Amino acid sequence: MLIKKPADIKPSEITPESVYRNRRKFMTDSAALVVGGAVAGTAGVSLAQNGDQLKARAPVTLQRTAPAYWWGEKFNSIKPAPDSEPFFTGEALTPYQDVTRYNNFYEFGMDKGDPSSNSDEFKVDPWSLTVSGEVAKPGTYNLEDVLKPVDLEERIYRLRCVEAWSMVIPWVGFPLADLIKQFEPTAKAQYVEFETIVQPETMPGINSRFAIVDWPYREGLRMDEAMNPLAFMAVGLYGDFLPPQNGAPMRLVVPWKYGFKSIKSIVRINFRETQPNTTWNDLQANEYGFYANVNPEVHHPRWRQDMERRLPQTLFSRQYIETRLFNGYGEHVAHLYDGMDLARNY
Ligand code: MTE
């Protein structure tokens, strides 16, 4: 990953976990009210009226980012994260405005503020998902149909970027395994490959002369990684729809791997016998491996990986914390790599 100059991050405070907990209770108790606001395009206002300062400072226009069929249905009944690891962490949440304004989404530009500034025109409705390869049920599906059978839940995960910054994000979504099972992979499906949409008319990074990626952005997982209960498909964050800059309408979240594995705005899933090519591995194989498991002992050739900068930060206050193997999720995923040399399979 190219390291850019430090982005202009607002000196916001860390949200105390208790504040969000109360808000989550509010979201569950009065989801109908919130969704009513969403339909009217005033979700920011209706949440703010209920004391939600986070959203008041960073309102989102839900009509633009959420397909209509989600309003009043899926987002009415989000199962809150349990109060225990691994689907929850008691660490302070990264505030909404940092999660949604400090992003990597090169299709919208390479600076951290570009995805939020340049994604106003991004179109997510209608959205279809093409499923191919080693499955009994290939085809092109409306996202609406794919989401019908899933139940939405919340997961509070750490996100560790390979650039050595990290966040704590309350996602809304469902286990990746619940999506995969719908297509009935065959015994030959050893890997799953994902692709991001290419929408040149709304994504200024696509045709930029500075673009370094051979679009579409691609990522992949081994099947057993994809079926691990921690692998998650997010359709929202902070109890709300995903804004474009965070990968609307649906993106992957693989919390034990570096953030570049968590591919955004997915339109294609392909099941294969062999390991797929992936964007960053293709660009710079000695720096970005296929596995990309968070590992404080395996350094990037150009910087160390044993510490990370927990966002938010200001120029005067930077929080450095120790990076943990598998981003702290080792108990749940280390067995996937039994017998593997993690330094060679970085
Ligand atoms: N997906 C696409 N399509 N394009 C990207 O540039 N960047 C990746 C990942 N998914 C990226 C992407 C990287 S490097 C990171 S760290 C995470 O998205 C950041 O997710 P966030 O912006 O929601 O924090």
mmCIF file of C-alpha atoms and ligand atoms in Angstrom:
data_model
loop_
_atom_site.group_PDB
_atom_site.id
_atom_site.type_symbol
_atom_site.label_atom_id
_atom_site.label_comp_id
_atom_site.label_asym_id
_atom_site.label_seq_id
_atom_site.Cartn_x
_atom_site.Cartn_y
_atom_site.Cartn_z
ATOM 1 C CA MET A 1 0.000 0.000 0.000
ATOM 2 C CA LEU A 2 1.253 3.437 -0.733
ATOM 3 C CA ILE A 3 1.622 5.502 2.378
ATOM 4 C CA LYS A 4 0.216 8.951 1.898
ATOM 5 C CA LYS A 5 0.852 12.075 3.928
ATOM 6 C CA PRO A 6 -1.076 12.037 7.230
ATOM 7 C CA ALA A 7 -4.684 12.783 6.376
ATOM 8 C CA ASP A 8 -6.579 15.644 7.850
ATOM 9 C CA ILE A 9 -8.298 13.884 10.702
ATOM 10 C CA LYS A 10 -10.623 15.778 12.915
ATOM 11 C CA PRO A 11 -9.562 15.902 16.567
ATOM 12 C CA SER A 12 -12.641 14.053 17.677
ATOM 13 C CA GLU A 13 -12.918 12.181 20.886
ATOM 14 C CA ILE A 14 -13.199 8.467 21.221
ATOM 15 C CA THR A 15 -16.776 7.411 21.740
ATOM 16 C CA PRO A 16 -17.141 5.844 25.140
ATOM 17 C CA GLU A 17 -18.427 2.342 24.690
ATOM 18 C CA SER A 18 -21.303 3.066 27.065
ATOM 19 C CA VAL A 19 -22.611 5.842 24.823
ATOM 20 C CA TYR A 20 -22.848 3.513 21.874
ATOM 21 C CA ARG A 21 -24.324 0.756 24.026
ATOM 22 C CA ASN A 22 -27.139 3.135 24.992
ATOM 23 C CA ARG A 23 -27.543 4.109 21.408
ATOM 24 C CA ARG A 24 -27.720 0.491 20.370
ATOM 25 C CA LYS A 25 -30.518 -0.006 22.842
ATOM 26 C CA PHE A 26 -32.233 2.983 21.336
ATOM 27 C CA MET A 27 -31.755 1.550 17.849
ATOM 28 C CA THR A 28 -33.335 -1.734 18.863
ATOM 29 C CA ASP A 29 -36.189 -0.171 20.816
ATOM 30 C CA SER A 30 -37.194 2.352 18.229
ATOM 31 C CA ALA A 31 -35.973 1.103 14.895
ATOM 32 C CA ALA A 32 -39.298 1.961 13.283
ATOM 33 C CA LEU A 33 -38.731 5.619 14.110
ATOM 34 C CA VAL A 34 -35.247 5.561 12.605
ATOM 35 C CA VAL A 35 -36.422 3.867 9.462
ATOM 36 C CA GLY A 36 -39.255 6.360 9.171
ATOM 37 C CA GLY A 37 -36.583 9.038 9.208
ATOM 38 C CA ALA A 38 -34.605 7.211 6.574
ATOM 39 C CA VAL A 39 -37.503 7.064 4.165
ATOM 40 C CA ALA A 40 -38.040 10.752 4.588
ATOM 41 C CA GLY A 41 -34.322 11.341 4.064
ATOM 42 C CA THR A 42 -33.891 12.836 7.505
ATOM 43 C CA ALA A 43 -32.243 10.055 9.433
ATOM 44 C CA GLY A 44 -29.511 12.390 10.647
ATOM 45 C CA VAL A 45 -32.143 14.683 12.073
ATOM 46 C CA SER A 46 -34.298 12.045 13.687
ATOM 47 C CA LEU A 47 -31.296 10.445 15.328
ATOM 48 C CA ALA A 48 -30.024 13.809 16.456
ATOM 49 C CA GLN A 49 -33.385 14.566 18.022
ATOM 50 C CA ASN A 50 -32.768 11.563 20.183
ATOM 51 C CA GLY A 51 -29.459 12.869 21.390
ATOM 52 C CA ASP A 52 -27.165 11.172 18.926
ATOM 53 C CA GLN A 53 -24.333 13.638 18.679
ATOM 54 C CA LEU A 54 -22.231 11.370 16.490
ATOM 55 C CA LYS A 55 -24.715 11.339 13.664
ATOM 56 C CA ALA A 56 -25.640 14.964 14.197
ATOM 57 C CA ARG A 57 -22.059 15.858 13.304
ATOM 58 C CA ALA A 58 -21.930 13.571 10.311
ATOM 59 C CA PRO A 59 -25.426 13.024 8.895
ATOM 60 C CA VAL A 60 -25.836 10.618 6.002
ATOM 61 C CA THR A 61 -28.481 10.772 3.313
ATOM 62 C CA LEU A 62 -29.844 7.313 3.369
ATOM 63 C CA GLN A 63 -31.766 7.400 0.089
ATOM 64 C CA ARG A 64 -28.467 7.714 -1.713
ATOM 65 C CA THR A 65 -26.687 4.889 -0.016
ATOM 66 C CA ALA A 66 -29.330 2.300 0.733
ATOM 67 C CA PRO A 67 -31.411 0.281 -1.668
ATOM 68 C CA ALA A 68 -35.086 0.924 -0.950
ATOM 69 C CA TYR A 69 -35.859 -2.667 -0.048
ATOM 70 C CA TRP A 70 -33.776 -2.407 3.108
ATOM 71 C CA TRP A 71 -35.794 0.379 4.582
ATOM 72 C CA GLY A 72 -38.109 -0.857 7.234
ATOM 73 C CA GLU A 73 -37.157 -4.492 6.806
ATOM 74 C CA LYS A 74 -33.678 -5.719 7.560
ATOM 75 C CA PHE A 75 -32.605 -2.657 9.514
ATOM 76 C CA ASN A 76 -35.608 -2.996 11.794
ATOM 77 C CA SER A 77 -34.219 -6.026 13.558
ATOM 78 C CA ILE A 78 -30.479 -5.997 14.047
ATOM 79 C CA LYS A 79 -29.346 -8.505 16.646
ATOM 80 C CA PRO A 80 -26.975 -6.645 19.004
ATOM 81 C CA ALA A 81 -23.460 -8.044 19.408
ATOM 82 C CA PRO A 82 -23.043 -10.218 22.489
ATOM 83 C CA ASP A 83 -21.004 -8.710 25.314
ATOM 84 C CA SER A 84 -18.116 -11.107 24.843
ATOM 85 C CA GLU A 85 -15.260 -11.754 22.422
ATOM 86 C CA PRO A 86 -14.865 -12.474 19.571
ATOM 87 C CA PHE A 87 -17.919 -10.648 18.176
ATOM 88 C CA PHE A 88 -17.487 -7.778 20.586
ATOM 89 C CA THR A 89 -14.608 -5.851 22.067
ATOM 90 C CA GLY A 90 -14.779 -3.495 24.996
ATOM 91 C CA GLU A 91 -12.192 -1.197 23.363
ATOM 92 C CA ALA A 92 -13.367 2.344 22.649
ATOM 93 C CA LEU A 93 -15.140 2.664 19.329
ATOM 94 C CA THR A 94 -13.628 4.800 16.621
ATOM 95 C CA PRO A 95 -16.089 7.685 16.148
ATOM 96 C CA TYR A 96 -18.446 7.556 13.192
ATOM 97 C CA GLN A 97 -16.893 10.571 11.498
ATOM 98 C CA ASP A 98 -13.436 8.958 11.512
ATOM 99 C CA VAL A 99 -14.731 5.588 10.309
ATOM 100 C CA THR A 100 -16.466 7.332 7.401
ATOM 101 C CA ARG A 101 -13.898 10.001 6.532
ATOM 102 C CA TYR A 102 -10.569 8.222 6.823
ATOM 103 C CA ASN A 103 -10.854 5.538 4.189
ATOM 104 C CA ASN A 104 -9.001 3.444 1.667
ATOM 105 C CA PHE A 105 -11.129 3.004 -1.429
ATOM 106 C CA TYR A 106 -8.841 3.708 -4.360
ATOM 107 C CA GLU A 107 -11.698 3.664 -6.860
ATOM 108 C CA PHE A 108 -12.622 7.090 -5.405
ATOM 109 C CA GLY A 109 -9.075 8.419 -5.087
ATOM 110 C CA MET A 110 -5.921 7.749 -3.136
ATOM 111 C CA ASP A 111 -6.099 10.245 -0.279
ATOM 112 C CA LYS A 112 -7.867 9.198 2.901
ATOM 113 C CA GLY A 113 -10.525 11.913 2.461
ATOM 114 C CA ASP A 114 -11.185 11.148 -1.217
ATOM 115 C CA PRO A 115 -13.687 8.307 -0.773
ATOM 116 C CA SER A 116 -16.032 10.398 1.379
ATOM 117 C CA SER A 117 -15.631 13.531 -0.773
ATOM 118 C CA ASN A 118 -15.900 11.848 -4.167
ATOM 119 C CA SER A 119 -18.612 9.229 -3.745
ATOM 120 C CA ASP A 120 -21.788 11.331 -3.814
ATOM 121 C CA GLU A 121 -22.900 9.975 -7.171
ATOM 122 C CA PHE A 122 -22.181 6.327 -6.448
ATOM 123 C CA LYS A 123 -25.162 4.142 -7.437
ATOM 124 C CA VAL A 124 -26.127 1.130 -5.345
ATOM 125 C CA ASP A 125 -29.704 0.476 -6.390
ATOM 126 C CA PRO A 126 -30.285 -1.764 -8.256
ATOM 127 C CA TRP A 127 -27.369 -3.996 -7.281
ATOM 128 C CA SER A 128 -26.716 -7.509 -8.465
ATOM 129 C CA LEU A 129 -24.293 -10.188 -7.445
ATOM 130 C CA THR A 130 -22.903 -12.618 -10.015
ATOM 131 C CA VAL A 131 -21.960 -16.024 -8.651
ATOM 132 C CA SER A 132 -19.851 -18.371 -10.752
ATOM 133 C CA GLY A 133 -17.464 -21.317 -10.703
ATOM 134 C CA GLU A 134 -17.669 -24.361 -8.486
ATOM 135 C CA VAL A 135 -21.235 -24.008 -7.212
ATOM 136 C CA ALA A 136 -24.519 -25.809 -7.778
ATOM 137 C CA LYS A 137 -26.372 -22.507 -8.108
ATOM 138 C CA PRO A 138 -24.450 -20.060 -10.290
ATOM 139 C CA GLY A 139 -26.245 -17.003 -11.642
ATOM 140 C CA THR A 140 -26.823 -13.302 -11.344
ATOM 141 C CA TYR A 141 -28.902 -12.476 -8.308
ATOM 142 C CA ASN A 142 -30.564 -9.268 -7.167
ATOM 143 C CA LEU A 143 -28.981 -8.281 -3.895
ATOM 144 C CA GLU A 144 -32.487 -8.116 -2.469
ATOM 145 C CA ASP A 145 -32.980 -11.855 -3.065
ATOM 146 C CA VAL A 146 -29.611 -12.766 -1.625
ATOM 147 C CA LEU A 147 -30.354 -10.795 1.538
ATOM 148 C CA LYS A 148 -33.871 -12.150 2.049
ATOM 149 C CA PRO A 149 -32.870 -15.255 4.027
ATOM 150 C CA VAL A 150 -30.173 -13.624 6.179
ATOM 151 C CA ASP A 151 -30.605 -12.127 9.641
ATOM 152 C CA LEU A 152 -28.682 -8.960 10.386
ATOM 153 C CA GLU A 153 -26.478 -8.815 13.435
ATOM 154 C CA GLU A 154 -23.912 -6.472 14.866
ATOM 155 C CA ARG A 155 -20.217 -7.250 15.235
ATOM 156 C CA ILE A 156 -17.776 -4.937 16.954
ATOM 157 C CA TYR A 157 -14.417 -5.737 15.376
ATOM 158 C CA ARG A 158 -10.933 -4.297 15.297
ATOM 159 C CA LEU A 159 -9.790 -3.317 11.780
ATOM 160 C CA ARG A 160 -5.992 -3.307 11.330
ATOM 161 C CA CYS A 161 -4.711 -1.778 8.095
ATOM 162 C CA VAL A 162 -1.392 -2.965 6.671
ATOM 163 C CA GLU A 163 -0.359 0.713 6.822
ATOM 164 C CA ALA A 164 -0.210 0.292 10.650
ATOM 165 C CA TRP A 165 -3.316 2.205 11.719
ATOM 166 C CA SER A 166 -6.375 0.624 13.273
ATOM 167 C CA MET A 167 -9.966 1.302 14.248
ATOM 168 C CA VAL A 168 -12.753 -0.357 16.225
ATOM 169 C CA ILE A 169 -15.949 -0.489 14.176
ATOM 170 C CA PRO A 170 -19.494 -1.626 14.996
ATOM 171 C CA TRP A 171 -20.529 -3.350 11.767
ATOM 172 C CA VAL A 172 -23.979 -4.562 10.772
ATOM 173 C CA GLY A 173 -24.183 -7.634 8.555
ATOM 174 C CA PHE A 174 -24.248 -11.413 8.547
ATOM 175 C CA PRO A 175 -21.756 -14.297 8.476
ATOM 176 C CA LEU A 176 -20.112 -14.782 5.082
ATOM 177 C CA ALA A 177 -20.846 -18.501 5.487
ATOM 178 C CA ASP A 178 -24.601 -17.746 5.366
ATOM 179 C CA LEU A 179 -24.138 -16.153 1.954
ATOM 180 C CA ILE A 180 -21.877 -18.872 0.589
ATOM 181 C CA LYS A 181 -24.187 -21.723 1.636
ATOM 182 C CA GLN A 182 -26.990 -20.258 -0.494
ATOM 183 C CA PHE A 183 -25.032 -21.087 -3.673
ATOM 184 C CA GLU A 184 -24.080 -24.654 -2.639
ATOM 185 C CA PRO A 185 -20.342 -24.808 -3.400
ATOM 186 C CA THR A 186 -19.116 -28.133 -4.798
ATOM 187 C CA ALA A 187 -16.327 -30.208 -3.247
ATOM 188 C CA LYS A 188 -13.933 -28.647 -5.763
ATOM 189 C CA ALA A 189 -14.421 -25.159 -4.303
ATOM 190 C CA GLN A 190 -11.198 -24.595 -2.383
ATOM 191 C CA TYR A 191 -11.042 -20.804 -2.728
ATOM 192 C CA VAL A 192 -13.484 -17.965 -3.085
ATOM 193 C CA GLU A 193 -12.718 -14.867 -5.116
ATOM 194 C CA PHE A 194 -14.444 -11.474 -4.837
ATOM 195 C CA GLU A 195 -14.622 -8.483 -7.170
ATOM 196 C CA THR A 196 -15.602 -4.851 -6.610
ATOM 197 C CA ILE A 197 -17.887 -2.968 -8.977
ATOM 198 C CA VAL A 198 -16.320 -0.779 -11.670
ATOM 199 C CA GLN A 199 -18.536 2.292 -12.080
ATOM 200 C CA PRO A 200 -16.249 4.738 -13.935
ATOM 201 C CA GLU A 201 -18.883 7.484 -14.184
ATOM 202 C CA THR A 202 -19.143 7.746 -10.389
ATOM 203 C CA MET A 203 -15.679 6.562 -9.317
ATOM 204 C CA PRO A 204 -13.099 9.201 -10.218
ATOM 205 C CA GLY A 205 -10.200 6.992 -9.184
ATOM 206 C CA ILE A 206 -10.926 4.488 -11.949
ATOM 207 C CA ASN A 207 -9.839 6.678 -14.847
ATOM 208 C CA SER A 208 -7.341 8.746 -12.920
ATOM 209 C CA ARG A 209 -3.900 8.909 -14.472
ATOM 210 C CA PHE A 210 -2.523 8.180 -11.007
ATOM 211 C CA ALA A 211 -4.437 4.898 -10.767
ATOM 212 C CA ILE A 212 -2.117 2.020 -9.991
ATOM 213 C CA VAL A 213 -4.703 -0.748 -9.727
ATOM 214 C CA ASP A 214 -5.783 -2.936 -12.612
ATOM 215 C CA TRP A 215 -9.542 -2.741 -11.961
ATOM 216 C CA PRO A 216 -11.669 -4.389 -10.761
ATOM 217 C CA TYR A 217 -10.225 -4.635 -7.244
ATOM 218 C CA ARG A 218 -10.016 -8.357 -6.418
ATOM 219 C CA GLU A 219 -9.594 -10.318 -3.234
ATOM 220 C CA GLY A 220 -9.840 -13.926 -2.158
ATOM 221 C CA LEU A 221 -9.961 -16.335 0.748
ATOM 222 C CA ARG A 222 -9.403 -20.020 1.206
ATOM 223 C CA MET A 223 -12.782 -21.753 1.669
ATOM 224 C CA ASP A 224 -12.116 -22.683 5.294
ATOM 225 C CA GLU A 225 -11.235 -19.058 6.040
ATOM 226 C CA ALA A 226 -14.402 -17.892 4.314
ATOM 227 C CA MET A 227 -16.526 -20.335 6.313
ATOM 228 C CA ASN A 228 -14.972 -19.301 9.653
ATOM 229 C CA PRO A 229 -17.646 -17.693 11.865
ATOM 230 C CA LEU A 230 -15.611 -14.465 12.124
ATOM 231 C CA ALA A 231 -15.687 -13.775 8.364
ATOM 232 C CA PHE A 232 -18.476 -11.256 7.916
ATOM 233 C CA MET A 233 -20.435 -9.537 5.145
ATOM 234 C CA ALA A 234 -21.199 -5.992 6.255
ATOM 235 C CA VAL A 235 -24.138 -3.985 4.935
ATOM 236 C CA GLY A 236 -24.002 -1.299 7.603
ATOM 237 C CA LEU A 237 -22.097 0.318 10.435
ATOM 238 C CA TYR A 238 -23.109 2.175 13.558
ATOM 239 C CA GLY A 239 -26.615 0.729 13.157
ATOM 240 C CA ASP A 240 -27.036 2.398 9.787
ATOM 241 C CA PHE A 241 -26.562 1.609 6.107
ATOM 242 C CA LEU A 242 -23.010 1.514 4.786
ATOM 243 C CA PRO A 243 -22.019 4.815 3.243
ATOM 244 C CA PRO A 244 -20.412 4.468 -0.226
ATOM 245 C CA GLN A 245 -16.918 5.193 1.109
ATOM 246 C CA ASN A 246 -17.125 2.161 3.416
ATOM 247 C CA GLY A 247 -18.180 -0.215 0.646
ATOM 248 C CA ALA A 248 -21.930 0.128 0.082
ATOM 249 C CA PRO A 249 -24.032 -1.822 -0.353
ATOM 250 C CA MET A 250 -22.082 -4.889 0.808
ATOM 251 C CA ARG A 251 -18.430 -5.465 1.719
ATOM 252 C CA LEU A 252 -16.329 -8.136 3.317
ATOM 253 C CA VAL A 253 -14.856 -7.818 6.831
ATOM 254 C CA VAL A 254 -12.095 -10.266 7.783
ATOM 255 C CA PRO A 255 -10.941 -8.984 11.170
ATOM 256 C CA TRP A 256 -7.857 -11.171 11.623
ATOM 257 C CA LYS A 257 -6.346 -10.071 8.302
ATOM 258 C CA TYR A 258 -4.974 -6.751 7.119
ATOM 259 C CA GLY A 259 -7.715 -4.418 5.922
ATOM 260 C CA PHE A 260 -6.929 -4.787 2.222
ATOM 261 C CA LYS A 261 -8.507 -8.270 2.313
ATOM 262 C CA SER A 262 -11.836 -6.651 3.307
ATOM 263 C CA ILE A 263 -12.969 -5.856 -0.215
ATOM 264 C CA LYS A 264 -15.732 -3.301 -0.725
ATOM 265 C CA SER A 265 -18.842 -2.958 -2.910
ATOM 266 C CA ILE A 266 -18.839 -6.575 -4.080
ATOM 267 C CA VAL A 267 -20.526 -7.532 -7.367
ATOM 268 C CA ARG A 268 -18.970 -10.894 -8.155
ATOM 269 C CA ILE A 269 -18.127 -14.034 -6.219
ATOM 270 C CA ASN A 270 -16.348 -16.896 -7.923
ATOM 271 C CA PHE A 271 -15.623 -20.310 -6.415
ATOM 272 C CA ARG A 272 -12.459 -22.018 -7.613
ATOM 273 C CA GLU A 273 -10.123 -24.937 -7.174
ATOM 274 C CA THR A 274 -6.995 -22.798 -7.282
ATOM 275 C CA GLN A 275 -5.798 -19.715 -5.429
ATOM 276 C CA PRO A 276 -7.075 -16.560 -7.164
ATOM 277 C CA ASN A 277 -5.023 -13.529 -8.119
ATOM 278 C CA THR A 278 -5.582 -10.627 -5.750
ATOM 279 C CA THR A 279 -5.069 -6.922 -6.346
ATOM 280 C CA TRP A 280 -2.294 -6.022 -3.906
ATOM 281 C CA ASN A 281 -0.480 -9.297 -4.313
ATOM 282 C CA ASP A 282 -0.416 -8.718 -8.080
ATOM 283 C CA LEU A 283 0.830 -5.169 -7.616
ATOM 284 C CA GLN A 284 3.647 -5.896 -5.168
ATOM 285 C CA ALA A 285 3.937 -9.569 -4.234
ATOM 286 C CA ASN A 286 6.920 -9.127 -1.893
ATOM 287 C CA GLU A 287 4.960 -6.591 0.191
ATOM 288 C CA TYR A 288 1.403 -7.936 0.187
ATOM 289 C CA GLY A 289 0.780 -11.666 0.451
ATOM 290 C CA PHE A 290 -2.347 -13.666 -0.287
ATOM 291 C CA TYR A 291 -2.830 -14.585 3.378
ATOM 292 C CA ALA A 292 -2.197 -11.138 4.879
ATOM 293 C CA ASN A 293 -2.811 -12.338 8.435
ATOM 294 C CA VAL A 294 -2.038 -9.616 10.959
ATOM 295 C CA ASN A 295 1.332 -10.578 12.394
ATOM 296 C CA PRO A 296 3.566 -8.377 14.585
ATOM 297 C CA GLU A 297 6.576 -10.557 13.792
ATOM 298 C CA VAL A 298 6.413 -10.384 10.034
ATOM 299 C CA HIS A 299 7.290 -6.858 9.008
ATOM 300 C CA HIS A 300 6.424 -5.102 5.812
ATOM 301 C CA PRO A 301 9.641 -4.553 3.840
ATOM 302 C CA ARG A 302 9.258 -0.776 4.315
ATOM 303 C CA TRP A 303 7.911 -0.515 7.876
ATOM 304 C CA ARG A 304 7.449 -2.504 11.073
ATOM 305 C CA GLN A 305 4.210 -4.246 11.977
ATOM 306 C CA ASP A 306 4.535 -4.694 15.748
ATOM 307 C CA MET A 307 2.810 -1.400 16.666
ATOM 308 C CA GLU A 308 -0.244 0.358 15.319
ATOM 309 C CA ARG A 309 -1.756 3.819 15.495
ATOM 310 C CA ARG A 310 -5.274 3.586 16.922
ATOM 311 C CA LEU A 311 -7.563 6.182 15.377
ATOM 312 C CA PRO A 312 -8.658 8.856 15.975
ATOM 313 C CA GLN A 313 -5.494 10.848 16.342
ATOM 314 C CA THR A 314 -4.502 14.477 16.201
ATOM 315 C CA LEU A 315 -1.166 16.004 15.346
ATOM 316 C CA PHE A 316 -0.528 16.375 19.066
ATOM 317 C CA SER A 317 -1.947 13.128 20.360
ATOM 318 C CA ARG A 318 -1.191 9.806 18.790
ATOM 319 C CA GLN A 319 -2.156 6.542 20.402
ATOM 320 C CA TYR A 320 0.214 3.685 19.681
ATOM 321 C CA ILE A 321 -0.693 0.187 20.790
ATOM 322 C CA GLU A 322 0.932 -3.195 20.300
ATOM 323 C CA THR A 323 -0.242 -5.217 17.350
ATOM 324 C CA ARG A 324 -1.400 -8.728 18.205
ATOM 325 C CA LEU A 325 -1.032 -11.914 16.177
ATOM 326 C CA PHE A 326 -4.162 -12.406 14.052
ATOM 327 C CA ASN A 327 -5.253 -8.997 15.335
ATOM 328 C CA GLY A 328 -6.129 -10.619 18.669
ATOM 329 C CA TYR A 329 -8.450 -13.244 17.138
ATOM 330 C CA GLY A 330 -5.930 -16.112 17.302
ATOM 331 C CA GLU A 331 -8.026 -18.310 19.563
ATOM 332 C CA HIS A 332 -10.645 -18.491 16.810
ATOM 333 C CA VAL A 333 -8.536 -18.643 13.662
ATOM 334 C CA ALA A 334 -5.000 -19.865 14.442
ATOM 335 C CA HIS A 335 -6.017 -23.489 13.741
ATOM 336 C CA LEU A 336 -6.614 -22.542 10.105
ATOM 337 C CA TYR A 337 -2.859 -22.177 9.706
ATOM 338 C CA ASP A 338 -1.611 -25.200 11.654
ATOM 339 C CA GLY A 339 1.714 -26.356 10.253
ATOM 340 C CA MET A 340 2.065 -23.321 7.985
ATOM 341 C CA ASP A 341 5.099 -21.067 8.044
ATOM 342 C CA LEU A 342 3.452 -17.685 8.634
ATOM 343 C CA ALA A 343 6.583 -15.795 7.629
ATOM 344 C CA ARG A 344 6.644 -17.452 4.224
ATOM 345 C CA ASN A 345 2.859 -17.352 3.806
ATOM 346 C CA TYR A 346 2.519 -13.680 4.736
HETATM 347 N N1 MTE B 1 -11.842 -2.388 -1.468
HETATM 348 C C1 MTE B 1 -11.780 -1.778 -2.670
HETATM 349 N N2 MTE B 1 -12.635 -2.133 -3.639
HETATM 350 N N3 MTE B 1 -10.860 -0.800 -2.927
HETATM 351 C C2 MTE B 1 -9.938 -0.419 -1.991
HETATM 352 O O1 MTE B 1 -9.108 0.476 -2.287
HETATM 353 N N4 MTE B 1 -9.048 -0.765 0.275
HETATM 354 C C3 MTE B 1 -8.842 -1.788 1.296
HETATM 355 C C4 MTE B 1 -10.157 -2.355 1.838
HETATM 356 N N5 MTE B 1 -11.071 -2.632 0.741
HETATM 357 C C5 MTE B 1 -9.960 -1.064 -0.721
HETATM 358 C C6 MTE B 1 -10.972 -2.032 -0.470
HETATM 359 C C7 MTE B 1 -8.033 -1.313 2.415
HETATM 360 S S1 MTE B 1 -6.383 -1.071 2.090
HETATM 361 C C8 MTE B 1 -8.541 -1.126 3.672
HETATM 362 S S2 MTE B 1 -7.522 -0.755 4.980
HETATM 363 C C9 MTE B 1 -9.983 -1.212 3.930
HETATM 364 O O2 MTE B 1 -10.735 -1.417 2.732
HETATM 365 C C10 MTE B 1 -10.442 0.071 4.581
HETATM 366 O O3 MTE B 1 -11.814 0.003 4.892
HETATM 367 P P1 MTE B 1 -12.515 1.313 5.483
HETATM 368 O O4 MTE B 1 -12.240 2.436 4.554
HETATM 369 O O5 MTE B 1 -13.962 0.974 5.598
HETATM 370 O O6 MTE B 1 -11.875 1.550 6.841
#
